[in-house]
mmCIF file with all atom_site columns, C-alpha atoms in Angstrom:
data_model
loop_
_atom_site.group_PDB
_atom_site.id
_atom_site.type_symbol
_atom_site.label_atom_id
_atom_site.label_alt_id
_atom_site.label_comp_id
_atom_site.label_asym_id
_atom_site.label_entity_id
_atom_site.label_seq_id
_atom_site.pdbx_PDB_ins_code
_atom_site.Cartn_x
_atom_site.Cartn_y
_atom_site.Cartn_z
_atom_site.occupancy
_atom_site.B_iso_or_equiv
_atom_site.pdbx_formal_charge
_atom_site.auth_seq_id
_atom_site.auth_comp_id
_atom_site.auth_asym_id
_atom_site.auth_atom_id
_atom_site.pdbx_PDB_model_num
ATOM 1   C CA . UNK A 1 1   ? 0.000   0.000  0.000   1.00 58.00 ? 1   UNK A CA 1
ATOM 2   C CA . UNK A 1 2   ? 1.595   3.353  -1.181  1.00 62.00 ? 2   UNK A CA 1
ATOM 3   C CA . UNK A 1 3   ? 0.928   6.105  1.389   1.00 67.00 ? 3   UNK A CA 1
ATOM 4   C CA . UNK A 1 4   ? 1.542   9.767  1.588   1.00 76.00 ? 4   UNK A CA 1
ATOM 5   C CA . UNK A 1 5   ? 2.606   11.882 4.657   1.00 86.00 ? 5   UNK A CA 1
ATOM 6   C CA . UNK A 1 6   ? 0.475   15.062 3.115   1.00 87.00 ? 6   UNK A CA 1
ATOM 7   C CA . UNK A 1 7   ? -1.978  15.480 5.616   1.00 88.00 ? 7   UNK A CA 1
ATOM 8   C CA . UNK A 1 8   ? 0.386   14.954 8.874   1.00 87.00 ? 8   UNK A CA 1
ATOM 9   C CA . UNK A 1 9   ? 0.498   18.804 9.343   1.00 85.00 ? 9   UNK A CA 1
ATOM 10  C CA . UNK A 1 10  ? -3.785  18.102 10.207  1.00 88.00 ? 10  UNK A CA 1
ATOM 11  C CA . UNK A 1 11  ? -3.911  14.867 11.073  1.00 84.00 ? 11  UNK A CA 1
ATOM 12  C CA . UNK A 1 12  ? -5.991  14.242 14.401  1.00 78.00 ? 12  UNK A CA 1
ATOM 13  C CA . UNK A 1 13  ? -6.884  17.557 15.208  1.00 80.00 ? 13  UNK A CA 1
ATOM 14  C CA . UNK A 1 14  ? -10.609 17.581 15.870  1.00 84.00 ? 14  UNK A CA 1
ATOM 15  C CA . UNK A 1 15  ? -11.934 20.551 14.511  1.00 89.00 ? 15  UNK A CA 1
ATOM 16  C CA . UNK A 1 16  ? -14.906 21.385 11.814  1.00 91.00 ? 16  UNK A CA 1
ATOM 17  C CA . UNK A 1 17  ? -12.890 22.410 8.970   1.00 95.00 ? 17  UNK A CA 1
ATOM 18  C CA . UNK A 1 18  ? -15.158 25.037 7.716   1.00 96.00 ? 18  UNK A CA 1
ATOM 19  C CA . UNK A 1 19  ? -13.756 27.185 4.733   1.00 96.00 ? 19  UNK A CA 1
ATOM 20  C CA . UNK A 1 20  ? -13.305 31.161 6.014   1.00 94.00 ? 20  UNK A CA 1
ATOM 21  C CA . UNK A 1 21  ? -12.052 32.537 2.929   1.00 90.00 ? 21  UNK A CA 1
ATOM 22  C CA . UNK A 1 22  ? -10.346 31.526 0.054   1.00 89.00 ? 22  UNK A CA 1
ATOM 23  C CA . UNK A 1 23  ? -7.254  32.945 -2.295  1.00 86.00 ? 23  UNK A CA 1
ATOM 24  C CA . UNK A 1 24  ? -5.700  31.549 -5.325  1.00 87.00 ? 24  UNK A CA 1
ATOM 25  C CA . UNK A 1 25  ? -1.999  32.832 -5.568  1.00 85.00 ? 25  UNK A CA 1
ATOM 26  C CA . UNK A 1 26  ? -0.863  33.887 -9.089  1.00 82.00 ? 26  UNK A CA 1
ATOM 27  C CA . UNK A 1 27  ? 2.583   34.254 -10.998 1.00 76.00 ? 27  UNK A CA 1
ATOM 28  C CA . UNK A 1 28  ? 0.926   36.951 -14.000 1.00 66.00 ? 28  UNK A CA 1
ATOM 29  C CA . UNK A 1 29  ? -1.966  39.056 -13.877 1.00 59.00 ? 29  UNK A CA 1
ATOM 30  C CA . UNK A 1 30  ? -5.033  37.522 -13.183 1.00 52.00 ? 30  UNK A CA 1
ATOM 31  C CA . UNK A 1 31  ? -6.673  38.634 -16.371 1.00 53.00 ? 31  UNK A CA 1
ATOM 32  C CA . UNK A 1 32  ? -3.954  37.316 -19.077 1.00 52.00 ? 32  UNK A CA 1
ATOM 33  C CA . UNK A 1 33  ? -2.696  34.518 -19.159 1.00 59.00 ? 33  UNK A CA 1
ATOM 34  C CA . UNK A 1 34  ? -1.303  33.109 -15.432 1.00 66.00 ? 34  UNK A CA 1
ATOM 35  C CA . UNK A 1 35  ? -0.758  29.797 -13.746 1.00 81.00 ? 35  UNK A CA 1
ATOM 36  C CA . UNK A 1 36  ? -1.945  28.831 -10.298 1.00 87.00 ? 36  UNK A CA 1
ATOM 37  C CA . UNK A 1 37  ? 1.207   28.706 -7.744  1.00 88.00 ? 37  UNK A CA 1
ATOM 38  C CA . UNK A 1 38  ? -0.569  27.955 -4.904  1.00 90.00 ? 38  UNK A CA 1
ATOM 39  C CA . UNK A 1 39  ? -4.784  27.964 -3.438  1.00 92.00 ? 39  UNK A CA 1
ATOM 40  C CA . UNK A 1 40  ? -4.813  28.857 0.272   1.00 92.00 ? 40  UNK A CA 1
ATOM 41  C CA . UNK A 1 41  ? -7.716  28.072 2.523   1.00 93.00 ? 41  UNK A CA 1
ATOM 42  C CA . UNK A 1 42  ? -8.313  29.704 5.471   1.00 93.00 ? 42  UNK A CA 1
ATOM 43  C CA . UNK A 1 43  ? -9.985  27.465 7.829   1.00 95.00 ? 43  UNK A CA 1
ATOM 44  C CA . UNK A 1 44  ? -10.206 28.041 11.908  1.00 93.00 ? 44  UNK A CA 1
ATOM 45  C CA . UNK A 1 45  ? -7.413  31.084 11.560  1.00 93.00 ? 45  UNK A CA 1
ATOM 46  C CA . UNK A 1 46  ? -4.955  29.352 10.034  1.00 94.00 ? 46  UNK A CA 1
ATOM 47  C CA . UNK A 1 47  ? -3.896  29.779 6.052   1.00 94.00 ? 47  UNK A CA 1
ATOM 48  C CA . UNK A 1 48  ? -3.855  25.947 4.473   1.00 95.00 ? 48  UNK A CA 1
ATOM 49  C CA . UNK A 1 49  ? -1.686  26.615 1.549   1.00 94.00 ? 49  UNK A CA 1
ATOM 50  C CA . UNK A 1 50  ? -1.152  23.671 -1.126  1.00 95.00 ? 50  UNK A CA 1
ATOM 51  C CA . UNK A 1 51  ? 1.458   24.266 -2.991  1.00 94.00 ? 51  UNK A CA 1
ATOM 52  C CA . UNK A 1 52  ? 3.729   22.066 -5.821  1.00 94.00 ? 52  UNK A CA 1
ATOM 53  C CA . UNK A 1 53  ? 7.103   20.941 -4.373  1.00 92.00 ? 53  UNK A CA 1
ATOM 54  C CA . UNK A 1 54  ? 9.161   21.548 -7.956  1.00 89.00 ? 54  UNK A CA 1
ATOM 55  C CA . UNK A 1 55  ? 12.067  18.954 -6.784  1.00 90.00 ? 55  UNK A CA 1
ATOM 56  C CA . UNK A 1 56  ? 9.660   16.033 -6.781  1.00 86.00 ? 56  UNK A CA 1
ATOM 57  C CA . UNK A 1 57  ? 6.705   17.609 -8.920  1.00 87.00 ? 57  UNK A CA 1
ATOM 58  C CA . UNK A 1 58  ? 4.316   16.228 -5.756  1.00 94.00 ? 58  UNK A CA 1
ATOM 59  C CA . UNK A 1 59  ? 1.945   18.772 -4.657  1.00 96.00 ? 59  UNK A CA 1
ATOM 60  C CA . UNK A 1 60  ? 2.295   19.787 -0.408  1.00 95.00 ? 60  UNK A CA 1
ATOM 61  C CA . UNK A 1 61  ? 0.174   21.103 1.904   1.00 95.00 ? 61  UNK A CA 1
ATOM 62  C CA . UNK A 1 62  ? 1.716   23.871 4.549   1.00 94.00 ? 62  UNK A CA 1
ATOM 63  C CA . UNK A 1 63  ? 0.148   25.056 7.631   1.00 94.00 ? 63  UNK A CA 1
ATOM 64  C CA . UNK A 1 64  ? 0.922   28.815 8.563   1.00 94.00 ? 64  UNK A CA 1
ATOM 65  C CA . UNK A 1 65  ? -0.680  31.111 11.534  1.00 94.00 ? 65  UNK A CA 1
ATOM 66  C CA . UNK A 1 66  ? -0.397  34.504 8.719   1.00 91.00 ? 66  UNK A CA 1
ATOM 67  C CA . UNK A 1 67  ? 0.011   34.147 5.205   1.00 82.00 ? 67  UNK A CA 1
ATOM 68  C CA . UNK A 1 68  ? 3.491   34.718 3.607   1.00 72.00 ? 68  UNK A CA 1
ATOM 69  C CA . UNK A 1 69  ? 4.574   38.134 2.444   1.00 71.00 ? 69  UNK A CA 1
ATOM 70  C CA . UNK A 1 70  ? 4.712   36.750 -1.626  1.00 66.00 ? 70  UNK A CA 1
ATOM 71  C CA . UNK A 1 71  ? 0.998   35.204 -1.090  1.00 67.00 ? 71  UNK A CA 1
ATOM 72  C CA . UNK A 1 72  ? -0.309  38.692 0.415   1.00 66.00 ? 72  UNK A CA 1
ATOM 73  C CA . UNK A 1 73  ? 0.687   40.336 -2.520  1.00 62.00 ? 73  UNK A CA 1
ATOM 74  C CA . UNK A 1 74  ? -0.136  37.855 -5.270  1.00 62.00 ? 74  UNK A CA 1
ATOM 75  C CA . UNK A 1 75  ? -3.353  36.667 -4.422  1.00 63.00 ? 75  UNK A CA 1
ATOM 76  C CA . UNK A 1 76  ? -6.876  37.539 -5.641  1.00 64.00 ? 76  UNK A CA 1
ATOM 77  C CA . UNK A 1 77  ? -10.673 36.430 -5.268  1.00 59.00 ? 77  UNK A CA 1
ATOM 78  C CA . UNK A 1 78  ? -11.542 34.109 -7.908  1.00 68.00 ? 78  UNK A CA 1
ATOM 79  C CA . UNK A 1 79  ? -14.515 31.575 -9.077  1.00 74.00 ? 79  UNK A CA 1
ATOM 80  C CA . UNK A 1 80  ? -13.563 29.574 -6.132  1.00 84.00 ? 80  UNK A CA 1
ATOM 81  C CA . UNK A 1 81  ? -14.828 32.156 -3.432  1.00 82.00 ? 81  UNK A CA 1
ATOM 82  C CA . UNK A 1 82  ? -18.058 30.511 -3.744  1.00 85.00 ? 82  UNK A CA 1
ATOM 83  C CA . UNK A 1 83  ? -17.031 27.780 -1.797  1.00 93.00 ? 83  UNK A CA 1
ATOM 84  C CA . UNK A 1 84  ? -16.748 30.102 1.678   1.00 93.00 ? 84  UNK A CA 1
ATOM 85  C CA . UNK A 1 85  ? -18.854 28.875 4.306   1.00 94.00 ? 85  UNK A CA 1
ATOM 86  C CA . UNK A 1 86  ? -18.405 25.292 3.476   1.00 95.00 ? 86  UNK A CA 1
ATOM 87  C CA . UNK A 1 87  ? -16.886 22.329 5.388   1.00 95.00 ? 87  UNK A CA 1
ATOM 88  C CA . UNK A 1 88  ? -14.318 20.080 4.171   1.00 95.00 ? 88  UNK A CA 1
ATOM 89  C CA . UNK A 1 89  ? -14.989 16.616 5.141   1.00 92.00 ? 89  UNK A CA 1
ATOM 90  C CA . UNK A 1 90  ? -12.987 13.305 3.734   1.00 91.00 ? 90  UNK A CA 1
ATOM 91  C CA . UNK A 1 91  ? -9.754  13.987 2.363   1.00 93.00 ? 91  UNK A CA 1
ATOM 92  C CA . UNK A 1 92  ? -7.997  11.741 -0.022  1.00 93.00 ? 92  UNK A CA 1
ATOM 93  C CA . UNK A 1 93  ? -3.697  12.132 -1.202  1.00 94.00 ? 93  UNK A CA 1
ATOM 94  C CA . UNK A 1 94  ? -3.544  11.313 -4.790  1.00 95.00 ? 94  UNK A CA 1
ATOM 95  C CA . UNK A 1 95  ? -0.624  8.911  -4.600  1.00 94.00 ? 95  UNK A CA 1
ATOM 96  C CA . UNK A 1 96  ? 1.185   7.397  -7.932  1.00 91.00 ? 96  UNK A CA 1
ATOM 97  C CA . UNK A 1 97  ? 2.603   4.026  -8.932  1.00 92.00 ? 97  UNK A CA 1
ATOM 98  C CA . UNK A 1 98  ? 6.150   5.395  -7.454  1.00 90.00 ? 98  UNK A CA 1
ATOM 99  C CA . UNK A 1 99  ? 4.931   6.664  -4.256  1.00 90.00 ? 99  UNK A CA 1
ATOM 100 C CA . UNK A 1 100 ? 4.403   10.465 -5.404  1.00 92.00 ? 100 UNK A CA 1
ATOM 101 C CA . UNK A 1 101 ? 1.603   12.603 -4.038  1.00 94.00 ? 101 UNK A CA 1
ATOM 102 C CA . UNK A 1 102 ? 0.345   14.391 -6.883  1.00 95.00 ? 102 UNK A CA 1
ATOM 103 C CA . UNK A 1 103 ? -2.831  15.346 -6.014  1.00 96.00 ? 103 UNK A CA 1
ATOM 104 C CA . UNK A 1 104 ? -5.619  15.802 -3.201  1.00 97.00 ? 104 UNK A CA 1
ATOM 105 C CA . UNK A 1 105 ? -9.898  15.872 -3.425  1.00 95.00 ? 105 UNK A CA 1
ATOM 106 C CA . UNK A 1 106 ? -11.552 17.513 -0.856  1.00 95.00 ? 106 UNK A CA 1
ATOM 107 C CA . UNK A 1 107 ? -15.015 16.711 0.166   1.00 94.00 ? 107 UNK A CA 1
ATOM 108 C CA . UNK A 1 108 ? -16.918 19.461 0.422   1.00 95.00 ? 108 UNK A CA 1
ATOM 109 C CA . UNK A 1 109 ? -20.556 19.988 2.269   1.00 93.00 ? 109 UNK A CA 1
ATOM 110 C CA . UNK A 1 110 ? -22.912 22.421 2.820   1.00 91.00 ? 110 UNK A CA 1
ATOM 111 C CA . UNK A 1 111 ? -24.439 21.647 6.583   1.00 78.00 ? 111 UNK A CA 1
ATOM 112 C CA . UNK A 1 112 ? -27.052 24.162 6.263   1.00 78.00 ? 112 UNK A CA 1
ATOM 113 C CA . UNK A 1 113 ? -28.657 21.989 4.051   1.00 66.00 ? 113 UNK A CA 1
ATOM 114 C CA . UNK A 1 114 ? -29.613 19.550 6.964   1.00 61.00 ? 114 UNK A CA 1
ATOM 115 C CA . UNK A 1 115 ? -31.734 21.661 8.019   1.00 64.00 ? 115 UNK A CA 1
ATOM 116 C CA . UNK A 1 116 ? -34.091 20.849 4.453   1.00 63.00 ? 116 UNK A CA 1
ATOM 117 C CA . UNK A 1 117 ? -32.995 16.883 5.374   1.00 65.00 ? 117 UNK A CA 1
ATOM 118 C CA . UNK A 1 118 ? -31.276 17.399 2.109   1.00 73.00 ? 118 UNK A CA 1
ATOM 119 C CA . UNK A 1 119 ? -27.435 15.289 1.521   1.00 78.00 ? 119 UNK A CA 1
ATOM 120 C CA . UNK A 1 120 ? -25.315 17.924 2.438   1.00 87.00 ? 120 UNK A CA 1
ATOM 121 C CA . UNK A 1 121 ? -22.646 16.926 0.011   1.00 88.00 ? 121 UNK A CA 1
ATOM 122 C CA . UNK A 1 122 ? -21.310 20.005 -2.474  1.00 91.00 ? 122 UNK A CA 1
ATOM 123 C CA . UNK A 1 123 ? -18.872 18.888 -4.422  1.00 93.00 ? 123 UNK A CA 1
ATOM 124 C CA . UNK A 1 124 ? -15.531 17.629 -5.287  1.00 94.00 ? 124 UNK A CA 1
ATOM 125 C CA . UNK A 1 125 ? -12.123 19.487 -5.359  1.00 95.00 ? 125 UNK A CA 1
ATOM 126 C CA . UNK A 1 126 ? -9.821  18.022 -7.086  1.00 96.00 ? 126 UNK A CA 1
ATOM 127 C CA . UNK A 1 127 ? -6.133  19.657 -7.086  1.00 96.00 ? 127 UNK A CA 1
ATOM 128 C CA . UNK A 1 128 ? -3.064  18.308 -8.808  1.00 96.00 ? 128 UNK A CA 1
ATOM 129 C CA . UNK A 1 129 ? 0.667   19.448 -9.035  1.00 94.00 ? 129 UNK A CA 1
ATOM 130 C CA . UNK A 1 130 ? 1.789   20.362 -12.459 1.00 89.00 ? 130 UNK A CA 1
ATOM 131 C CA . UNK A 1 131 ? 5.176   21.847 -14.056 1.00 85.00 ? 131 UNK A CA 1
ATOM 132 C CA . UNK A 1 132 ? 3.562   25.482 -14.086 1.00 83.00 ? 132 UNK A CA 1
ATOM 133 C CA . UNK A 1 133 ? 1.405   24.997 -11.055 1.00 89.00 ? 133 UNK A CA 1
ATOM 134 C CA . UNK A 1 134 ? -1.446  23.781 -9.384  1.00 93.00 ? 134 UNK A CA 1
ATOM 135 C CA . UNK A 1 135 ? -4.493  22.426 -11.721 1.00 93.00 ? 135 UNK A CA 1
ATOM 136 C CA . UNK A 1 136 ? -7.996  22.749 -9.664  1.00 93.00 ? 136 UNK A CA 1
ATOM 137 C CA . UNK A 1 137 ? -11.248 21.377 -10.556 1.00 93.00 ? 137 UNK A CA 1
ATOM 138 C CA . UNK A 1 138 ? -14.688 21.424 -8.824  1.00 93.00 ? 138 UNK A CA 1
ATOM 139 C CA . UNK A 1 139 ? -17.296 18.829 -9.581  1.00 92.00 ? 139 UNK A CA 1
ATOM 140 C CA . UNK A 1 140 ? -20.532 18.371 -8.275  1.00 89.00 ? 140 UNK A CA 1
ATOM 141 C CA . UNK A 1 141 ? -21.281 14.985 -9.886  1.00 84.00 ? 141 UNK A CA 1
ATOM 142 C CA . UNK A 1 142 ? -18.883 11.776 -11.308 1.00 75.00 ? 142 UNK A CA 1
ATOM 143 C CA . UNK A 1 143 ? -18.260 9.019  -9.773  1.00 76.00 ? 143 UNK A CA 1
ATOM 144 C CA . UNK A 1 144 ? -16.929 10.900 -6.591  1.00 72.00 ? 144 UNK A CA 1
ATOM 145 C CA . UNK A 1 145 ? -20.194 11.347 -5.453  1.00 69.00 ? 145 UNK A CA 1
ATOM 146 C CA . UNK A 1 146 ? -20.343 7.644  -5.027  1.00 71.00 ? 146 UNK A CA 1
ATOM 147 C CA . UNK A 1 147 ? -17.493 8.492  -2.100  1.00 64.00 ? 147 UNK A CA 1
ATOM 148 C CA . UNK A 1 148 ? -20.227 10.130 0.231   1.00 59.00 ? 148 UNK A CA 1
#
C-alpha cells in the first residue's frame, strides 16, 4: 500500500474544517494569461496553503498562523470564493505508482442543508501538481459522489 505523509500537518486535530475565505496565488496578472502557484484556505485562523514541491513535482500542503509576504501580494478572489462557508470533510492524497503525491480531493458539504434533510454533500475538489502549477477542478457529480 503506497501512502503519503500530506496530511500529517492536520492529522488528528478535531476541529470542523469550515472554509473562512479563500485565495488563489498567481505568478501573471489575473486577467492574461497566469498559472496557479498555490490555493490557500483559510480554515479556523490558520492559512492551508497547497502548494507544488518543484524537486519532486508532488503537490504539499503547509500550515501557517499569517500568510506569507509573496501570497499577500499575489493573491486575488476568484470563481472559487463561492465555496466560503463550506466544510471540508474526507480527504484523499492522490498517490502514484512510485509513491508520489500528486494530487488531493476535498469533500466538500454544505451543513445548512440539513436543516431541508437534504445530503449535504457540495462537491468535489480536485487539485493536482503540475510543471507550471497547481491544476484545480470542482465537480458536483462523477463518480466521486459515489465516495459520500
Amino acid at each position: 500500500m503506497m501512502q503519503s505523509d500530506i496530511f500529517d500537518e492536520i492529522k488528528n486535530i478535531d476541529e470542523v474544517r469550515k472554509i473562512d475565505d479563500l485565495y488563489l496565488v498567481v505568478d501573471g496578472e489575473p486577467n492574461s494569461e497566469y498559472s496557479v502557484e498555490s490555493i490557500i484556505l483559510e480554515i479556523n485562523k490558520k492559512f492551508w496553503t497547497i502548494t507544488v514541491n518543484h524537486n519532486f513535482d508532488e503537490i504539499e500542503l503547509k500550515v501557517y498562523t499569517c500568510l506569507p509576504n509573496k501570497a499577500i501580494q499575489q493573491r486575488y478572489s476568484n470563481n472559487l470564493s463561492s465555496l466560503k462557508g463550506l466544510e471540508i470533510g474526507t480527504m484523499f492524497a492522490i498517490v502514484n505508482e512510485r509513491g508520489y503525491t500528486d494530487g488531493i480531493k476535498l469533500m466538500l458539504y454544505d451543513h445548512s442543508l440539513k436543516e431541508s434533510k437534504t445530503n449535504p454533500f457540495f462537491a468535489v475538489l480536485t487539485i493536482i501538481a503540475s510543471a507550471s502549477g497547481v491544476q484545480y477542478e470542482l465537480r458536483k457529480t462523477g463518480v466521486d459522489t459515489y465516495l459520500v
